[in-house]
Short mmCIF file of C-alpha atoms in Angstrom, two decimals:
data_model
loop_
_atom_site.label_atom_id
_atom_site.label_comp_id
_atom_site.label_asym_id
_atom_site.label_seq_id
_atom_site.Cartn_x
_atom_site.Cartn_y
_atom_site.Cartn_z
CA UNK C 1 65.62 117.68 136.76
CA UNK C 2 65.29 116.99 132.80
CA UNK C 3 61.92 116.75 131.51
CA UNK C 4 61.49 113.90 129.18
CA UNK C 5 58.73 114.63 127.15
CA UNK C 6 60.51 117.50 125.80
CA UNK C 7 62.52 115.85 123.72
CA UNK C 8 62.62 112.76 121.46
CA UNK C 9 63.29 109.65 123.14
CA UNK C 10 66.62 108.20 121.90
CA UNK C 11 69.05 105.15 123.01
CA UNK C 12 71.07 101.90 122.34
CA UNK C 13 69.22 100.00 119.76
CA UNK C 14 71.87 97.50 118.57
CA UNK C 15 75.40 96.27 120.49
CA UNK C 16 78.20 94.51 119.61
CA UNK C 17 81.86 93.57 120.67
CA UNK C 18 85.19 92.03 119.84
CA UNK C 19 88.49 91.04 121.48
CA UNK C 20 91.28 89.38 119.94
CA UNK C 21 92.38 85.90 120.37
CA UNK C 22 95.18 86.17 121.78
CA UNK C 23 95.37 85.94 125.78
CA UNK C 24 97.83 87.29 127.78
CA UNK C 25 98.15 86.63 131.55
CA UNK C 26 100.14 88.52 134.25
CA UNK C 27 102.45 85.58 134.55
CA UNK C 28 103.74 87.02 130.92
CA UNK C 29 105.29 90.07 132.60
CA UNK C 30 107.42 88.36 134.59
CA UNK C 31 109.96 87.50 132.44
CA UNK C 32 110.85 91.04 131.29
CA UNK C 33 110.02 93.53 134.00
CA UNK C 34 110.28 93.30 137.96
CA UNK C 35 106.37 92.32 138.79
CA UNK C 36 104.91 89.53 139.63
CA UNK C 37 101.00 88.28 138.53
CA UNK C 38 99.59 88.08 141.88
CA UNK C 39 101.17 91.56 142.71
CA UNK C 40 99.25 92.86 139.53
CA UNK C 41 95.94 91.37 140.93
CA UNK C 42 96.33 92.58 143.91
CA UNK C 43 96.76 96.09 142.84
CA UNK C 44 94.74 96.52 139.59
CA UNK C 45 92.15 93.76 139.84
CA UNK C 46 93.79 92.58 136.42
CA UNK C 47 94.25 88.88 135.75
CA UNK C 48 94.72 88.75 132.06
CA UNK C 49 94.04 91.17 128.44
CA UNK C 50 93.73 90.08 124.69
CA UNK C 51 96.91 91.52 122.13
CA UNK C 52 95.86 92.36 118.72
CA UNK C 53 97.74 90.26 116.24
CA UNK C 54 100.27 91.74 114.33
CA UNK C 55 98.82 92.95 111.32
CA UNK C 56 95.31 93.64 113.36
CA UNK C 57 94.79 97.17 114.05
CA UNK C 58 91.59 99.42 115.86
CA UNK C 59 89.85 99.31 112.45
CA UNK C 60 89.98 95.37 112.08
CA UNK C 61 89.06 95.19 116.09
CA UNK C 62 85.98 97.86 115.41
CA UNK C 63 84.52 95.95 112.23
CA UNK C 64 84.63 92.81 114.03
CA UNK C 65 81.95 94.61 116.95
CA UNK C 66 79.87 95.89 113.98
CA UNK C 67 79.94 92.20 112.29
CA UNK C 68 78.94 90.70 115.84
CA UNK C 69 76.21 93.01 116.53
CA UNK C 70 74.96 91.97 112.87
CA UNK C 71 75.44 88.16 113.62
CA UNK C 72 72.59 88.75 115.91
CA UNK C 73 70.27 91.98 114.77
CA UNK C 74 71.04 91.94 110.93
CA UNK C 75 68.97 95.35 110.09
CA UNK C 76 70.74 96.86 113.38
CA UNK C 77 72.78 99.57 110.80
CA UNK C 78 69.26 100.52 108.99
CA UNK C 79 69.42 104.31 108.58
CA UNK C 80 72.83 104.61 110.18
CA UNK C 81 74.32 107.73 108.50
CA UNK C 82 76.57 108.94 110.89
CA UNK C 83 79.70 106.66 112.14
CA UNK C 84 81.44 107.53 115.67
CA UNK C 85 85.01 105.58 116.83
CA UNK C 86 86.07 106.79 120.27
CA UNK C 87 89.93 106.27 120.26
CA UNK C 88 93.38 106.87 121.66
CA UNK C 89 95.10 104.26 118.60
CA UNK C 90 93.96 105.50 115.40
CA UNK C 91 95.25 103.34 111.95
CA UNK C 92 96.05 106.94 111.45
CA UNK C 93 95.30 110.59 111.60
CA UNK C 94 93.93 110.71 108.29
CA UNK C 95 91.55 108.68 107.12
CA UNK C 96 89.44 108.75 110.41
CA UNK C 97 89.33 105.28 111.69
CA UNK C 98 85.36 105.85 111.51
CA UNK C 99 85.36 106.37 107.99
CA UNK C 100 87.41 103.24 107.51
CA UNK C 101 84.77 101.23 110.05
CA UNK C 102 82.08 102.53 107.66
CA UNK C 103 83.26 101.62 104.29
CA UNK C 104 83.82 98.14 105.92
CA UNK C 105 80.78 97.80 106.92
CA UNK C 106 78.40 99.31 104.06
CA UNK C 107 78.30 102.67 105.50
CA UNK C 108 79.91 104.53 102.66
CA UNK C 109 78.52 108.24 102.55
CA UNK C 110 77.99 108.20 105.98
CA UNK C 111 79.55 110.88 107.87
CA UNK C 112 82.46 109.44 109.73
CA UNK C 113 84.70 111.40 112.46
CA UNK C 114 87.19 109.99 115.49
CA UNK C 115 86.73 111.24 118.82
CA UNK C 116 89.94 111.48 121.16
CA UNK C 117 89.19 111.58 124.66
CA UNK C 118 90.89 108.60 125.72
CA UNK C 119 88.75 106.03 128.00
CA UNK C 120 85.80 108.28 128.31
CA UNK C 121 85.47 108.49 124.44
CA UNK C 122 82.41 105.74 123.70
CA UNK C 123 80.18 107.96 126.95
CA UNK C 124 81.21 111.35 125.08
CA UNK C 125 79.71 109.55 121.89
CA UNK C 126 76.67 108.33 123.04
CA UNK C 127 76.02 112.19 124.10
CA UNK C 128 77.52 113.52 120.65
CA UNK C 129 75.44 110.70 118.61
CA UNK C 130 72.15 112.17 120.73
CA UNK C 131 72.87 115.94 119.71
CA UNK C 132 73.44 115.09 116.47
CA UNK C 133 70.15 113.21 116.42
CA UNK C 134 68.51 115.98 118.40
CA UNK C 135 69.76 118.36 115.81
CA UNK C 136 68.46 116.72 112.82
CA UNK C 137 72.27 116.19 111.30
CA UNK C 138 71.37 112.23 111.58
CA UNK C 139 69.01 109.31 112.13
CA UNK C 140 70.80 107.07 113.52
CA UNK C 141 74.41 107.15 114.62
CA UNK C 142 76.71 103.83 114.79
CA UNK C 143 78.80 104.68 117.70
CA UNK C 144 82.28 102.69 118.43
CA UNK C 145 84.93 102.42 121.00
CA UNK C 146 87.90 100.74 119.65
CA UNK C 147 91.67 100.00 121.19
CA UNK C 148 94.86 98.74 119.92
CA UNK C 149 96.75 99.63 122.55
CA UNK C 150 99.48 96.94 122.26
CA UNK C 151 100.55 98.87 119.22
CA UNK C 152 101.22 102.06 121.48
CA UNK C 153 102.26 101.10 124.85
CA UNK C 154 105.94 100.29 125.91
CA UNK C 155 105.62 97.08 126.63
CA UNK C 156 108.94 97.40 129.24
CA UNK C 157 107.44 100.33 131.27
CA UNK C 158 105.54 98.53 134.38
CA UNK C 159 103.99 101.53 135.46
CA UNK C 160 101.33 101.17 131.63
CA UNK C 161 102.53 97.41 130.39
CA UNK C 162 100.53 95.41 132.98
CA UNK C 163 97.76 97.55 132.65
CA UNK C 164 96.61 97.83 128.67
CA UNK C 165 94.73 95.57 126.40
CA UNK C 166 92.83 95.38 122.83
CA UNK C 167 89.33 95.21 122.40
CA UNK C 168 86.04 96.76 120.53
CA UNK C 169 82.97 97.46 120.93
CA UNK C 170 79.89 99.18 119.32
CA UNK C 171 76.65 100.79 119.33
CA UNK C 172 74.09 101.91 117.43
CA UNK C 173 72.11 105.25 118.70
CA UNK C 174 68.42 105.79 117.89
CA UNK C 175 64.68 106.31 118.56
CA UNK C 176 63.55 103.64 121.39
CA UNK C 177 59.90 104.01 122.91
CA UNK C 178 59.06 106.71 125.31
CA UNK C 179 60.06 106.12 128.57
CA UNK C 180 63.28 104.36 127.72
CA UNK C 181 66.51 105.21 126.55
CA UNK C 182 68.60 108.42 127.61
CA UNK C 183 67.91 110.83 130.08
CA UNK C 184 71.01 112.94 131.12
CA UNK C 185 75.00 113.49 130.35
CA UNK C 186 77.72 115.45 132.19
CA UNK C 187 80.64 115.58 130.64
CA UNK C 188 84.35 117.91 131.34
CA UNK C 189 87.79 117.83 131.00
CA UNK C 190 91.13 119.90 132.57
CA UNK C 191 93.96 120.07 130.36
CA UNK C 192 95.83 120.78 133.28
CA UNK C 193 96.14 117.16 134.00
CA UNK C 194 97.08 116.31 130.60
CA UNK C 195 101.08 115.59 131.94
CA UNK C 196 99.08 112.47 134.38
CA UNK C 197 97.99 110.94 131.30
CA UNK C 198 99.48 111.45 127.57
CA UNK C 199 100.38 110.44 124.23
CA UNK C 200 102.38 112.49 122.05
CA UNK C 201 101.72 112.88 118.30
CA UNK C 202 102.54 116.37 116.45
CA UNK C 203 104.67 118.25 119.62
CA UNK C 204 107.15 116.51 121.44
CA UNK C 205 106.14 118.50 124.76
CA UNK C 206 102.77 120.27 126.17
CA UNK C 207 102.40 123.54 126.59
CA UNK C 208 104.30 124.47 129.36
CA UNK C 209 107.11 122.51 128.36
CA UNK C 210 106.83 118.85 129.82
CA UNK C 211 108.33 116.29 127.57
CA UNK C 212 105.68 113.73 126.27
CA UNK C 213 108.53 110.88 125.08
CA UNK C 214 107.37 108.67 122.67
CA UNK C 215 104.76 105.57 123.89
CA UNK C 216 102.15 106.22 126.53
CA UNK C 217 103.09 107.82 129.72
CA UNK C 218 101.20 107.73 133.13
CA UNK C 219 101.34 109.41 136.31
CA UNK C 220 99.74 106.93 138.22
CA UNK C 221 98.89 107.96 141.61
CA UNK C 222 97.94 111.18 140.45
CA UNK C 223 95.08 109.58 137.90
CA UNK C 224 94.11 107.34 140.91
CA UNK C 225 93.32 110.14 142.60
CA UNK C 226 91.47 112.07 139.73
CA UNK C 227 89.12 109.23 138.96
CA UNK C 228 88.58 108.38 141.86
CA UNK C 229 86.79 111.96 142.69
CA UNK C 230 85.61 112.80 139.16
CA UNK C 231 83.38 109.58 138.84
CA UNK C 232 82.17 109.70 142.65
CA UNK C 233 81.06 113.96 141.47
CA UNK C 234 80.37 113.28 137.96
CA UNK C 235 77.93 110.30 138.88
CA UNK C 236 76.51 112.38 141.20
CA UNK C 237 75.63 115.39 139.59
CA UNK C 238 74.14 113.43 136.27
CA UNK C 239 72.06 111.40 138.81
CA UNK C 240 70.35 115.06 139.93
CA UNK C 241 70.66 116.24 136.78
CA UNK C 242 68.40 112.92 135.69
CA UNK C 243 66.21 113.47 139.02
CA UNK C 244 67.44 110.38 140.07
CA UNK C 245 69.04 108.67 143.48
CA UNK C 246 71.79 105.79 143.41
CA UNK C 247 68.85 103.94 145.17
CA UNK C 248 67.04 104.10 141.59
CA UNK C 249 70.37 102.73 139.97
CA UNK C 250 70.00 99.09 138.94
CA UNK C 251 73.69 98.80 137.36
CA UNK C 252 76.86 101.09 137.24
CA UNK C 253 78.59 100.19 134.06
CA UNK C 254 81.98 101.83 135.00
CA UNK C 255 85.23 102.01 132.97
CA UNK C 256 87.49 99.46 133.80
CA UNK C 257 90.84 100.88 134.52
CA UNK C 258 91.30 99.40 138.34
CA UNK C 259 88.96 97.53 140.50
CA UNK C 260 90.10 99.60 143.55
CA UNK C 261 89.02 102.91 141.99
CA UNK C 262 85.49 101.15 140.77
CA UNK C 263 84.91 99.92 144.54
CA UNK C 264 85.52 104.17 145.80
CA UNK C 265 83.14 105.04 143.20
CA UNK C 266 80.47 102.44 144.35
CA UNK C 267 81.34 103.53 147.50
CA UNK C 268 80.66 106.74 146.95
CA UNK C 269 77.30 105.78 145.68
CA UNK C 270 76.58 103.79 148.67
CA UNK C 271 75.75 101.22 146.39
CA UNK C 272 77.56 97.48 146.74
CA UNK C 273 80.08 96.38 144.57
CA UNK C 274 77.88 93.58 143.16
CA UNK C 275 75.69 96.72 141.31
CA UNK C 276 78.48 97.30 139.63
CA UNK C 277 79.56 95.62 136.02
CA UNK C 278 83.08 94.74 135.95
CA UNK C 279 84.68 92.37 133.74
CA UNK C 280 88.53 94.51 133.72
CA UNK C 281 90.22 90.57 135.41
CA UNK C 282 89.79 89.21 131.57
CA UNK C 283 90.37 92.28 129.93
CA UNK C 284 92.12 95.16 131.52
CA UNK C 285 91.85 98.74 130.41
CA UNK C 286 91.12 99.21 126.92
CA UNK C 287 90.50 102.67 127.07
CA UNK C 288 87.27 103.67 124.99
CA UNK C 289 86.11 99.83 124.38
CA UNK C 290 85.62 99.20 128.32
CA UNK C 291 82.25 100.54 128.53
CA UNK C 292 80.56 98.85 125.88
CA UNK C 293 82.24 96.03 126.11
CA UNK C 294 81.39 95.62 129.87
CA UNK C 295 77.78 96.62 129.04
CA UNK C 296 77.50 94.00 126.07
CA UNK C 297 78.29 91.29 128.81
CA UNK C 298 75.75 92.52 131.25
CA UNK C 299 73.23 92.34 128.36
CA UNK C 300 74.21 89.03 127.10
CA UNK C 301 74.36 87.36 130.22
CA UNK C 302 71.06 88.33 131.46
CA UNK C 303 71.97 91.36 134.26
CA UNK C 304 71.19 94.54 132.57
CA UNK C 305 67.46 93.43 131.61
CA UNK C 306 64.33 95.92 129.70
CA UNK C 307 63.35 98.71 132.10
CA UNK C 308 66.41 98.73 134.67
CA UNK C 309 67.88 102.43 135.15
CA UNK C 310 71.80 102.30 134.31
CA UNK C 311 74.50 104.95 135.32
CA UNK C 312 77.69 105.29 132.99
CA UNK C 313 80.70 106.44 134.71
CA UNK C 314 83.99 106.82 132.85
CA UNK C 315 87.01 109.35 132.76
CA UNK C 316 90.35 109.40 130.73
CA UNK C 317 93.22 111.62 129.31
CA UNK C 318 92.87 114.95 129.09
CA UNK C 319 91.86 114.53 131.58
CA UNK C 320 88.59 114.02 130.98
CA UNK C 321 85.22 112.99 132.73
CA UNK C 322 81.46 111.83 131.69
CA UNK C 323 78.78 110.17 133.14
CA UNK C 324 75.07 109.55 131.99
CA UNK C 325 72.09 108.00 132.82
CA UNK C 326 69.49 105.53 130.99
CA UNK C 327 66.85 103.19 131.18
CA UNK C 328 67.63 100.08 129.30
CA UNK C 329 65.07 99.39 126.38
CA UNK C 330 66.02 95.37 125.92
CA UNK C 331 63.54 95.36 122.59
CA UNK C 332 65.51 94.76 120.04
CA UNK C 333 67.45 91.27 118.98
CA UNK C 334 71.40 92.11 120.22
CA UNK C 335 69.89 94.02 123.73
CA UNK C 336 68.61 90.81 125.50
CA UNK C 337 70.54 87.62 126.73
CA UNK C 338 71.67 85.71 123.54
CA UNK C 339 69.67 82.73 124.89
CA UNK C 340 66.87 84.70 125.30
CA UNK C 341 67.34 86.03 121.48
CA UNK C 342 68.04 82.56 120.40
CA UNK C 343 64.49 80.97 121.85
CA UNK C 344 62.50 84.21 120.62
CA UNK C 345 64.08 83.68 117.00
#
């Protein structure tokens, strides 16, 4: 059990998201692949995703987060000097999409770095923005999970097409008041999996020789069965890690990949389904932007409220695996409902 008086208290002070315009139903697939939308339901819990426009790219997505966070908490980047972008769909390898976030959003001289571990990325950031709080290398840390995964998947392949969409969204990391903010993280990842889930950049094959091809490739039932025990363990241990039961768990804010692998994770819990934040029919799986973006909606729309104790759940390529624990702090201007915000302005 973590004791939290020996360390600094530290959470979400400011949160933001974006997706783009465009809307883009199952009904689209069937004209160019043999599915149908109800089959796509039925199996993913996926109704519909946003597509990036054409010349809008993770950068332009993360910005847009930042600049809706600000619409509502103006001062929320005060003392930022350390920028975080979870990603899988970089602008490029060099600069870091962070460092192009930053200088977009007056955080030039910050220090900026990407962080690849697919849809677990923005939970590994929240625990790399705390250590490098913790450590003294920053004050506050502007944390972002960003996807343009339109640009990267093969549209044609129905095993990844029906199951990928574009979105943002972003965080800022700082002191809150005792008793609030985060308590634990587990994080872990087995590259032996990395052939379930991949995206080639530099080699055209892993080590060991399988070929990576050239757009996003997924073994499907073997990731189903991955998550689906990684966030029931992970989840677990970070709840005894945080001294914690599921009983004390107001709201699992899961990553949204499929609804059926969120229900054997609640299940696993032995908490209901209705616990657990899930917004993946609008948006599908947009990799590093799921969390916050499902967590932004919780706060905006009144469920995640000051005090409740929230469990973060996520895994991805790699494959990879976090979870953490907090209690919500709700005290600054983007953290409760926007009516709420709006009446108290």
């Amino acid at each position: 059990m973590s004791d939290p008086t020996a360390r600094p208290s530290l959470g979400i002070t400011a949160l933001g998201m974006y997706v783009p315009d465009r809307v883009v139903p199952n009904a689209e697939f069937e004209t160019r692949m043999d599915t149908n939308a109800d089959w796509i339901e039925s199996r993913t819990g996926i109704r519909e995703r946003r597509f990036a426009a054409p010349d809008q790219f993770t950068s332009d997505l993360g910005v847009l987060a930042v600049r809706d966070m600000l619409r509502r908490d103006p001062q929320a980047l005060q003392g930022v000097d350390a920028v975080i972008c979870a990603t899988v769909s970089p602008d490029a390898l060099m600069p870091s999409t962070a460092a192009l976030i930053g200088m977009q959003v007056g955080l030039v001289g910050a220090a900026a770095f990407d962080l690849s571990t697919a849809c677990s990325g923005f939970v590994y950031g929240l625990s790399v923005a705390q250590g490098l709080i913790m450590s003294g290398a920053a004050r506050r840390v502007l944390v972002v999970g960003a996807e343009a995964l339109s640009k990267i998947v093969d549209q044609d392949d129905r095993n990844t097409a029906i199951l990928f969409g574009d979105g943002a969204g972003a965080a800022v990391v700082g002191p809150v008041p005792a008793g609030y903010g985060f308590q634990e993280f587990v994080m872990g990842a087995d590259g032996n999996g990395g052939s379930s889930l991949y995206l080639r950049c530099v080699a055209p094959r892993l080590p060991g020789g399988f070929d990576m091809g050239d757009s996003v490739g997924m073994n499907g039932r073997e990731v189903f069965k991955f998550a689906v025990r990684v966030l029931g363990e992970s989840g677990t241990q970070v709840l005894a890690k945080s001294g914690l039961t599921s009983a004390d768990v107001h709201w699992v804010i899961p990553h949204q990949a499929n609804v059926r692998i969120i229900e054997a994770a609640m299940d696993r819990f032995g908490l209901p389904m209705e616990r657990a934040v899930v917004n993946l029919d609008r948006y599908g799986n947009t990799s590093s932007a799921t969390v916050p973006m499902a967590l932004h909606e919780a706060v905006q729309d009144g469920r995640v409220q000051d005090g409740q104790q929230l469990l973060l759940i996520a895994f991805g390529g790699g494959l990879s695996w976090v979870a953490g624990t907090m209690k919500w702090w709700g005290g600054a201007p983007s953290l409760t409902a926007e009516s709420q915000a709006e009446v108290s302005a």
